[in-house]
JSON list of C-alpha atoms in Angstrom, two decimals:
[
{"chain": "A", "resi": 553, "resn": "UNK", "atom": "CA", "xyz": [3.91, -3.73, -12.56]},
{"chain": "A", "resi": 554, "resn": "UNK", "atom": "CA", "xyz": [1.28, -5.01, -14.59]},
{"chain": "A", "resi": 555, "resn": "UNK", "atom": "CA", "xyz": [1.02, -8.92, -15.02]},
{"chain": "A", "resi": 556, "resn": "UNK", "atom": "CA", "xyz": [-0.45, -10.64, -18.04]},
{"chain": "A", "resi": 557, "resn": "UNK", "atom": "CA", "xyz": [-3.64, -11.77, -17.37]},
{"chain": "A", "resi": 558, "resn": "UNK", "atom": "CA", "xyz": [-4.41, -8.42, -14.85]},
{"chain": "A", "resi": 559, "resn": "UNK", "atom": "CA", "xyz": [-3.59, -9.95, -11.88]},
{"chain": "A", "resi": 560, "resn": "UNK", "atom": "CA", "xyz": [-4.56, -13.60, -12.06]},
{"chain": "A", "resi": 561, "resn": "UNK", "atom": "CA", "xyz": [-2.29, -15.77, -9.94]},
{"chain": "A", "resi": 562, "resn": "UNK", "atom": "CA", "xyz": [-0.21, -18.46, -11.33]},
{"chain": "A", "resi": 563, "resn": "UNK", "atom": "CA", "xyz": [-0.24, -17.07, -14.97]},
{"chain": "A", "resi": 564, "resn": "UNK", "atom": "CA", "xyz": [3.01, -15.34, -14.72]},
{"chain": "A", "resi": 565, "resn": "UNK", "atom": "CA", "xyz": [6.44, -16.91, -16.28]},
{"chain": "A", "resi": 566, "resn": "UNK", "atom": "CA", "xyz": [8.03, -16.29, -12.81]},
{"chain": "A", "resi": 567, "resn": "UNK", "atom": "CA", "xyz": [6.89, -17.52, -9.53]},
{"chain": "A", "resi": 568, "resn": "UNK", "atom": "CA", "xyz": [4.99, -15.38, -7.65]},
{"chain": "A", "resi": 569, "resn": "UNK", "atom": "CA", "xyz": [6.92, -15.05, -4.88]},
{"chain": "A", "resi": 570, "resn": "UNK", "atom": "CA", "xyz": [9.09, -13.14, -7.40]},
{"chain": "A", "resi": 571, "resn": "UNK", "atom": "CA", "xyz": [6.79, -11.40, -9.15]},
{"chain": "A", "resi": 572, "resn": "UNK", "atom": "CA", "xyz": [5.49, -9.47, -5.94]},
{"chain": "A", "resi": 573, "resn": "UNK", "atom": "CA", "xyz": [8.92, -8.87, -4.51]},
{"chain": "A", "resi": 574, "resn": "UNK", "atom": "CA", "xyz": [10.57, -5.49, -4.26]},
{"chain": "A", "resi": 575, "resn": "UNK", "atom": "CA", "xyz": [12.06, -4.11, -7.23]},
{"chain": "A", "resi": 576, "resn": "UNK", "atom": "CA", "xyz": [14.65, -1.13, -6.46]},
{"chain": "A", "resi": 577, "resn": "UNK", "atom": "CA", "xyz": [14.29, 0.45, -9.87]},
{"chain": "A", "resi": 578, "resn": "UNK", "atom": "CA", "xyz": [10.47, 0.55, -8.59]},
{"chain": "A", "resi": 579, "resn": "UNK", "atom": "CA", "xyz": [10.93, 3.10, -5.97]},
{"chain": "A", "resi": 580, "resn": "UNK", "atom": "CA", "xyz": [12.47, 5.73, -8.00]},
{"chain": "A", "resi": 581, "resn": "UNK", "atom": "CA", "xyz": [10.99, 8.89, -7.87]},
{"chain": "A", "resi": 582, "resn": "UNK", "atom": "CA", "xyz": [9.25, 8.80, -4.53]},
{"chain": "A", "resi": 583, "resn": "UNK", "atom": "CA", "xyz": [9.52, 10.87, -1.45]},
{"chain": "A", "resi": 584, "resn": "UNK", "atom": "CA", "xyz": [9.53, 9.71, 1.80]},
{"chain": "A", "resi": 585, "resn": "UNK", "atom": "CA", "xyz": [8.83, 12.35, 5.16]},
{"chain": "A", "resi": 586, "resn": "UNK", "atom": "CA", "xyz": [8.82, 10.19, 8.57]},
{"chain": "A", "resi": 587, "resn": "UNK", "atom": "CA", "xyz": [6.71, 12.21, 10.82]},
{"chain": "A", "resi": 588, "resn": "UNK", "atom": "CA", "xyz": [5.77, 11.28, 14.50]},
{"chain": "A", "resi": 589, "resn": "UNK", "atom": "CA", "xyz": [4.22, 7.67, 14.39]},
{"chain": "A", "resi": 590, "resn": "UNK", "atom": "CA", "xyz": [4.29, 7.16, 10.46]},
{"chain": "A", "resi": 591, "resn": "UNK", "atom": "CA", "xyz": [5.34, 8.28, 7.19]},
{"chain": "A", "resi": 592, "resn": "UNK", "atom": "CA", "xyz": [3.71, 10.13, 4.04]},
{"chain": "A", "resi": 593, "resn": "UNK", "atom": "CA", "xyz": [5.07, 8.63, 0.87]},
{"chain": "A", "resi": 594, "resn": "UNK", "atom": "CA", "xyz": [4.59, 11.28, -2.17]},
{"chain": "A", "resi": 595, "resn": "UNK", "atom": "CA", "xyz": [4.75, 9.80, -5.54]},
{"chain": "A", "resi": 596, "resn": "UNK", "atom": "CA", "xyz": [2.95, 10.24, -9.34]},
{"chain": "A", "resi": 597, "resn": "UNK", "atom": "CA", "xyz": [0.42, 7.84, -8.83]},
{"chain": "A", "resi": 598, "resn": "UNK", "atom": "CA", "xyz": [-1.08, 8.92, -5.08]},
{"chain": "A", "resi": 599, "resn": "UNK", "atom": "CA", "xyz": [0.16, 10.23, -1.72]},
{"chain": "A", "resi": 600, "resn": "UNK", "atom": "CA", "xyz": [0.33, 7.23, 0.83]},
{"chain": "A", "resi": 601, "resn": "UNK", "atom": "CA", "xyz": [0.11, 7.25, 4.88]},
{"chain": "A", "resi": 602, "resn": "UNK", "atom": "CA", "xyz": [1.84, 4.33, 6.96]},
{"chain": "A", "resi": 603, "resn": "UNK", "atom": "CA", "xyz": [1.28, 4.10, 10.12]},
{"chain": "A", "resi": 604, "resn": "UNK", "atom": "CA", "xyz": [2.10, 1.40, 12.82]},
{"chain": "A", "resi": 605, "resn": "UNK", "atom": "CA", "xyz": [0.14, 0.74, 16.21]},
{"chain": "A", "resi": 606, "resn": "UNK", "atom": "CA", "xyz": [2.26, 0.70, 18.77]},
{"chain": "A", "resi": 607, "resn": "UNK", "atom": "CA", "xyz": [4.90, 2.86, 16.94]},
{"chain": "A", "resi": 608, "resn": "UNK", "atom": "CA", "xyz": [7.52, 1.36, 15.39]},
{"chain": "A", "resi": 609, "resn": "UNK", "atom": "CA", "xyz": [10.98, 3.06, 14.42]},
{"chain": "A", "resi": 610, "resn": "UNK", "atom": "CA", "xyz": [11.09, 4.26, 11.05]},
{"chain": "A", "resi": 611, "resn": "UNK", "atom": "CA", "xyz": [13.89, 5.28, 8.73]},
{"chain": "A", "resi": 612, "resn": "UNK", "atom": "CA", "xyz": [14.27, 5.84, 5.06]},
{"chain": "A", "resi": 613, "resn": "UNK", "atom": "CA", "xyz": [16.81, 3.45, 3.88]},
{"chain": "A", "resi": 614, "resn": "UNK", "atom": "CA", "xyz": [18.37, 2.45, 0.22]},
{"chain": "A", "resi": 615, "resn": "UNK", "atom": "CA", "xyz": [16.18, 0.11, -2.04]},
{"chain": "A", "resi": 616, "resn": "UNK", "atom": "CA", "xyz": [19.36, -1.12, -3.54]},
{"chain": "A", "resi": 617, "resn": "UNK", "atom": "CA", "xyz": [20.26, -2.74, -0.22]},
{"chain": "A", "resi": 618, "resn": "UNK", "atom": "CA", "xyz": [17.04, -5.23, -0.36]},
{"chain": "A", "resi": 619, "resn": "UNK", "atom": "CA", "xyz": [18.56, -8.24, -0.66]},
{"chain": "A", "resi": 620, "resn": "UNK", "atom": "CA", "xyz": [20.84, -7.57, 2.91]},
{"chain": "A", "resi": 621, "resn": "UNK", "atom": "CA", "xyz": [18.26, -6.83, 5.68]},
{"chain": "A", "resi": 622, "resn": "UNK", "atom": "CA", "xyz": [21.11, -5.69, 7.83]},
{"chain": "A", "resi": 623, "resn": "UNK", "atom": "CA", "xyz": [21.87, -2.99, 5.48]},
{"chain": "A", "resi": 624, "resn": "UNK", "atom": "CA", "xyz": [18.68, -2.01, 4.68]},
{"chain": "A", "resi": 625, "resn": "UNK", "atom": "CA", "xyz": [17.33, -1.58, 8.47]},
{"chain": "A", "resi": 626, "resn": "UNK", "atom": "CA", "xyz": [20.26, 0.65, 9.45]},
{"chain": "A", "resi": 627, "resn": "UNK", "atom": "CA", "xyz": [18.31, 2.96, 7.44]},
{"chain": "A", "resi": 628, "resn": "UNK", "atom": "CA", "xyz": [20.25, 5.64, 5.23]},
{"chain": "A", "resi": 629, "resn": "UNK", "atom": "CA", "xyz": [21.81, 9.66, 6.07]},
{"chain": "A", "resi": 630, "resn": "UNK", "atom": "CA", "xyz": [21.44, 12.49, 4.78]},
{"chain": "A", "resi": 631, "resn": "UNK", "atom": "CA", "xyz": [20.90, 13.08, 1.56]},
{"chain": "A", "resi": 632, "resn": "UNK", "atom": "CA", "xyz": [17.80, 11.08, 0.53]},
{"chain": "A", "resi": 633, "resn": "UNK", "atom": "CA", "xyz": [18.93, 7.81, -1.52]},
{"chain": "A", "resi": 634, "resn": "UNK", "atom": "CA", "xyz": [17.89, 7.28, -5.45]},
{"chain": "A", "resi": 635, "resn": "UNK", "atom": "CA", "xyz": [16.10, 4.75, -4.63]},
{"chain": "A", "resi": 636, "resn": "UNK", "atom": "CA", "xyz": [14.08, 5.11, -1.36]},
{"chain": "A", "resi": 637, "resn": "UNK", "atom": "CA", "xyz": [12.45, 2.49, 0.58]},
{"chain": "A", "resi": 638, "resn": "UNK", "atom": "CA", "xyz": [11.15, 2.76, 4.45]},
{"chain": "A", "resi": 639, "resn": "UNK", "atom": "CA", "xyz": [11.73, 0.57, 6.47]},
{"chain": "A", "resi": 640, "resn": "UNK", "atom": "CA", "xyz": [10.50, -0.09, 10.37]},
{"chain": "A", "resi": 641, "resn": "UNK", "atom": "CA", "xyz": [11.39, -2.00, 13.78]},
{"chain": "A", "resi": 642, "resn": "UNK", "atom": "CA", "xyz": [8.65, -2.87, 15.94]},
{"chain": "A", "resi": 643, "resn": "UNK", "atom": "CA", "xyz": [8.63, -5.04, 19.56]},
{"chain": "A", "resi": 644, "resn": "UNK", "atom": "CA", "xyz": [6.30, -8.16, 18.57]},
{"chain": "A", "resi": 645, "resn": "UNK", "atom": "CA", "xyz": [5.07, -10.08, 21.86]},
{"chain": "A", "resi": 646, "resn": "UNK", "atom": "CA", "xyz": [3.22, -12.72, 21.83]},
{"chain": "A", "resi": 647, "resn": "UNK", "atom": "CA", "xyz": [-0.41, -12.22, 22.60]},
{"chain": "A", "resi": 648, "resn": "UNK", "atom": "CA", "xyz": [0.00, -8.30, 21.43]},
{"chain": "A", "resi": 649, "resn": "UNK", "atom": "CA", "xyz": [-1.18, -7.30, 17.72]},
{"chain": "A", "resi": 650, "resn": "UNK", "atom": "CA", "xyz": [0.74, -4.93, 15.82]},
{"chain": "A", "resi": 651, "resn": "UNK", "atom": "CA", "xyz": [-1.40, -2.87, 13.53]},
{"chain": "A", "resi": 652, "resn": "UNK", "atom": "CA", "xyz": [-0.40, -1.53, 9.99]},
{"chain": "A", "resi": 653, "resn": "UNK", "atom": "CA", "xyz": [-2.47, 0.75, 7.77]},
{"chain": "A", "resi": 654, "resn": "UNK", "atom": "CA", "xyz": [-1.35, 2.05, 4.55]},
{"chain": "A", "resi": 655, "resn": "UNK", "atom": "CA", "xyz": [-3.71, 4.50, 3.84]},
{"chain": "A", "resi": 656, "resn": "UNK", "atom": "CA", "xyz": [-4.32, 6.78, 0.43]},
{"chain": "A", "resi": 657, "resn": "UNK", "atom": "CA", "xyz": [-4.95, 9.97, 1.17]},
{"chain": "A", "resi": 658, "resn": "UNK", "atom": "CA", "xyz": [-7.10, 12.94, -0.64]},
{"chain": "A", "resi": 659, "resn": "UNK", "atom": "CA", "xyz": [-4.48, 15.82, -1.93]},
{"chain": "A", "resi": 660, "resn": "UNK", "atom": "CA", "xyz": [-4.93, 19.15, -3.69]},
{"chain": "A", "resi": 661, "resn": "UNK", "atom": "CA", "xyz": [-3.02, 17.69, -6.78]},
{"chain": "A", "resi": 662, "resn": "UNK", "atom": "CA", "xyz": [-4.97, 14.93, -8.52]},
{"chain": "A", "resi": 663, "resn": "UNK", "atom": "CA", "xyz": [-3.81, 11.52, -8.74]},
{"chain": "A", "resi": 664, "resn": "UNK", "atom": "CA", "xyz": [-2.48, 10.25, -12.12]},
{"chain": "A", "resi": 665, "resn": "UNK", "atom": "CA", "xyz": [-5.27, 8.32, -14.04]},
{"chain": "A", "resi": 666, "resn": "UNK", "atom": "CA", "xyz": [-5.43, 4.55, -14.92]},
{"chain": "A", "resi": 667, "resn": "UNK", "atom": "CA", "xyz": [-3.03, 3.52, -17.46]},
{"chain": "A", "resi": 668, "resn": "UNK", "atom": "CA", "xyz": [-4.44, 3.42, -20.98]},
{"chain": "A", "resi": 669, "resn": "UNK", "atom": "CA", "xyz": [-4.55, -0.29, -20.91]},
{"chain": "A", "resi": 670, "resn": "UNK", "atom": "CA", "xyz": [-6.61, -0.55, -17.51]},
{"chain": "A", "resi": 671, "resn": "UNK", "atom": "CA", "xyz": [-8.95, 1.97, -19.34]},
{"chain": "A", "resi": 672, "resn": "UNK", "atom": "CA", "xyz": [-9.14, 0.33, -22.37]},
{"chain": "A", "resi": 673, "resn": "UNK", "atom": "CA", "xyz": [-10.35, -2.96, -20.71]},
{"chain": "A", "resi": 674, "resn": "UNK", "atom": "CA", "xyz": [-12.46, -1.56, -17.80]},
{"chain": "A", "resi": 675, "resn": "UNK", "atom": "CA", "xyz": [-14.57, 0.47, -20.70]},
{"chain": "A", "resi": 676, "resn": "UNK", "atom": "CA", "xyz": [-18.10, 0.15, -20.12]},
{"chain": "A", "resi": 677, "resn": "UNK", "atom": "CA", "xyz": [-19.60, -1.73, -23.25]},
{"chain": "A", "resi": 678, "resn": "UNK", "atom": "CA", "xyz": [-21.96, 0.04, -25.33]},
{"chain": "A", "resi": 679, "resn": "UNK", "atom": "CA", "xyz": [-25.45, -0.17, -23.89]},
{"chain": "A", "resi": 680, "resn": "UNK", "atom": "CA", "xyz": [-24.56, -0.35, -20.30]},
{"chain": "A", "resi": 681, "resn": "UNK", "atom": "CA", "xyz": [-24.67, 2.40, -17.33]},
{"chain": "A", "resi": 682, "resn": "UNK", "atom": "CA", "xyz": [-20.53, 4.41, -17.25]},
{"chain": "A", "resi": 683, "resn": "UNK", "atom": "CA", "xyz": [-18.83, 3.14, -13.46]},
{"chain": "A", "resi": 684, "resn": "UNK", "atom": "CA", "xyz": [-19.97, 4.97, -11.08]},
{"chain": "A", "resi": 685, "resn": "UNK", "atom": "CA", "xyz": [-17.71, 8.19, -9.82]},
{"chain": "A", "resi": 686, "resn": "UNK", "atom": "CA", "xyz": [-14.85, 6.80, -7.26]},
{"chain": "A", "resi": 687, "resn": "UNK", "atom": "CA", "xyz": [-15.68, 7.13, -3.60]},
{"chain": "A", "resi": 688, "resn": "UNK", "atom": "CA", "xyz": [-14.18, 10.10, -1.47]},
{"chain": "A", "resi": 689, "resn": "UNK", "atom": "CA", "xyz": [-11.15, 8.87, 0.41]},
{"chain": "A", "resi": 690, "resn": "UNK", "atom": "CA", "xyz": [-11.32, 8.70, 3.83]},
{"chain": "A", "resi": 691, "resn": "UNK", "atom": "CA", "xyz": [-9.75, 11.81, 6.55]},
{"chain": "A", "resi": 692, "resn": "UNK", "atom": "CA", "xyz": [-6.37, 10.25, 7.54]},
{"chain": "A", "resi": 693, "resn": "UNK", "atom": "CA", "xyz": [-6.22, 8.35, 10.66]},
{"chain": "A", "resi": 694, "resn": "UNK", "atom": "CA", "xyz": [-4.66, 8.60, 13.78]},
{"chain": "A", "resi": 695, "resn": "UNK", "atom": "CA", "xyz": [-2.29, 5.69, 14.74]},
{"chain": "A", "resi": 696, "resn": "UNK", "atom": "CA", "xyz": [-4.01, 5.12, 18.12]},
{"chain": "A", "resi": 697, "resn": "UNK", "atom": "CA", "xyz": [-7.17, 4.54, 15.74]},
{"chain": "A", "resi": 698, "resn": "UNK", "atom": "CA", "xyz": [-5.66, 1.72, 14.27]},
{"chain": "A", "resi": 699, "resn": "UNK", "atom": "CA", "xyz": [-6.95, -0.99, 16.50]},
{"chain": "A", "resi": 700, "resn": "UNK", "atom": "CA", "xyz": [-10.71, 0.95, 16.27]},
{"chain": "A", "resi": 701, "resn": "UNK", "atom": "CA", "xyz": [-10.67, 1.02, 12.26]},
{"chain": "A", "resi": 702, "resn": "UNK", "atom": "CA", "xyz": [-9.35, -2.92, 12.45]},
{"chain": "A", "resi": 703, "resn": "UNK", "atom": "CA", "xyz": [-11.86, -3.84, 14.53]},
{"chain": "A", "resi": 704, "resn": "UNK", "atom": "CA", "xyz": [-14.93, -1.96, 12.56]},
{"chain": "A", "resi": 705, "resn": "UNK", "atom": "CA", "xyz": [-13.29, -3.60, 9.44]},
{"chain": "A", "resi": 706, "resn": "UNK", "atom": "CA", "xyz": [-13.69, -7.16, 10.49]},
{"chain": "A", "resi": 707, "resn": "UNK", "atom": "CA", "xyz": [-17.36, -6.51, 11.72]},
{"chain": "A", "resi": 708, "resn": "UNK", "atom": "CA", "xyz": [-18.01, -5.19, 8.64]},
{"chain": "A", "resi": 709, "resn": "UNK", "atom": "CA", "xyz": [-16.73, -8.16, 6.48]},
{"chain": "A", "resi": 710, "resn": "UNK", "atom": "CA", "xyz": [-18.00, -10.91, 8.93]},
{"chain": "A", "resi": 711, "resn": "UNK", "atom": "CA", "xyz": [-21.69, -8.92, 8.09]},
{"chain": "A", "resi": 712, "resn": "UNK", "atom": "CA", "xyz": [-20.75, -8.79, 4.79]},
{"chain": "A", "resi": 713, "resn": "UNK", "atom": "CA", "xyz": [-20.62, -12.53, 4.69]},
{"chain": "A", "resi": 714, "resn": "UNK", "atom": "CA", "xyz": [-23.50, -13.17, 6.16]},
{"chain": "A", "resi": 715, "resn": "UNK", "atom": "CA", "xyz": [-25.58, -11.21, 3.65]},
{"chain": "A", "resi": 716, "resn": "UNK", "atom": "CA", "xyz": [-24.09, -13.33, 0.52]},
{"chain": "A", "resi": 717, "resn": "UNK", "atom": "CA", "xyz": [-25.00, -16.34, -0.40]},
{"chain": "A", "resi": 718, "resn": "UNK", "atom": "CA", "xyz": [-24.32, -18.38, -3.35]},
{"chain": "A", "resi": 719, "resn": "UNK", "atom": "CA", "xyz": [-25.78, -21.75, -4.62]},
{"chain": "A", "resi": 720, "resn": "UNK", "atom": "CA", "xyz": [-24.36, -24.17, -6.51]}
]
């Protein structure tokens, strides 16, 4: 979904509670496999990882049943829905994190390219240097990781804000 103004908050005709919400038409053509303490999501766009530290339960459930949580969390049979969304159950006690990663992985097929419009206006101007090639993505973690990789990712932003400094 691509907003008006590329993303800019409050410049949408809808609120954005709304306009971030779950669509079911949206998860149309993807493929969901729950394995072990995750799921791989397969799709045109990228292959996805989800994980959850400590495991949650998983299932693959209807999209069309958003709007009734009880539905939708007694997950789906046998064959795969139209529209498939996962969804997950997880203990929460107080005290305890619960760790989610959604994670893009590397795959032999390549991932679809930017839409025309995101090219068109993300075009380096003439005179100046082309964007520099994307970074590799990351090996896929392990869900007993997930605490690690949270950790090292808040160091690395709390340095981060250390070394930038802006006067006004």
């Amino acid at each position: 979904v691509r907003g008006k103004r590329d993303g800019d908050i409050g410049t949408e005709a809808v609120p954005i509670g709304d306009y971030f919400q779950l669509k079911p038409e949206q998860c149309r053509d993807k493929r969901f496999e729950l394995v072990g303490d995750g799921f791989t999501l397969r799709s045109k766009p990228a292959t996805i990882r989800g994980l959850a530290w400590p495991a949650a339960t998983l299932a693959v459930a209807d999209a069309r049943a958003w709007g009734d949580p009880a539905t939708l969390l007694a997950g789906s049979s046998a064959p795969a829905p139209e529209l498939p969304v996962v969804v997950g159950r997880a203990p929460l006690a107080p005290g305890t994190p619960l760790f989610v990663a959604l994670q893009r992985l590397a795959v032999e097929t390549p991932p679809a390219g930017d839409l025309a419009t995101y090219t068109a206006v993300t075009a380096a101007a003439p005179g100046t240097k082309a964007a520099p090639p994307p970074l590799p993505l990351l090996p896929a973690y392990a869900a007993a990781d997930l605490p690690k990789v949270a950790a090292e990712t808040a160091a690395h932003f709390a340095a981060l804000r250390t070394h930038v400094a802006i006067e006004t």
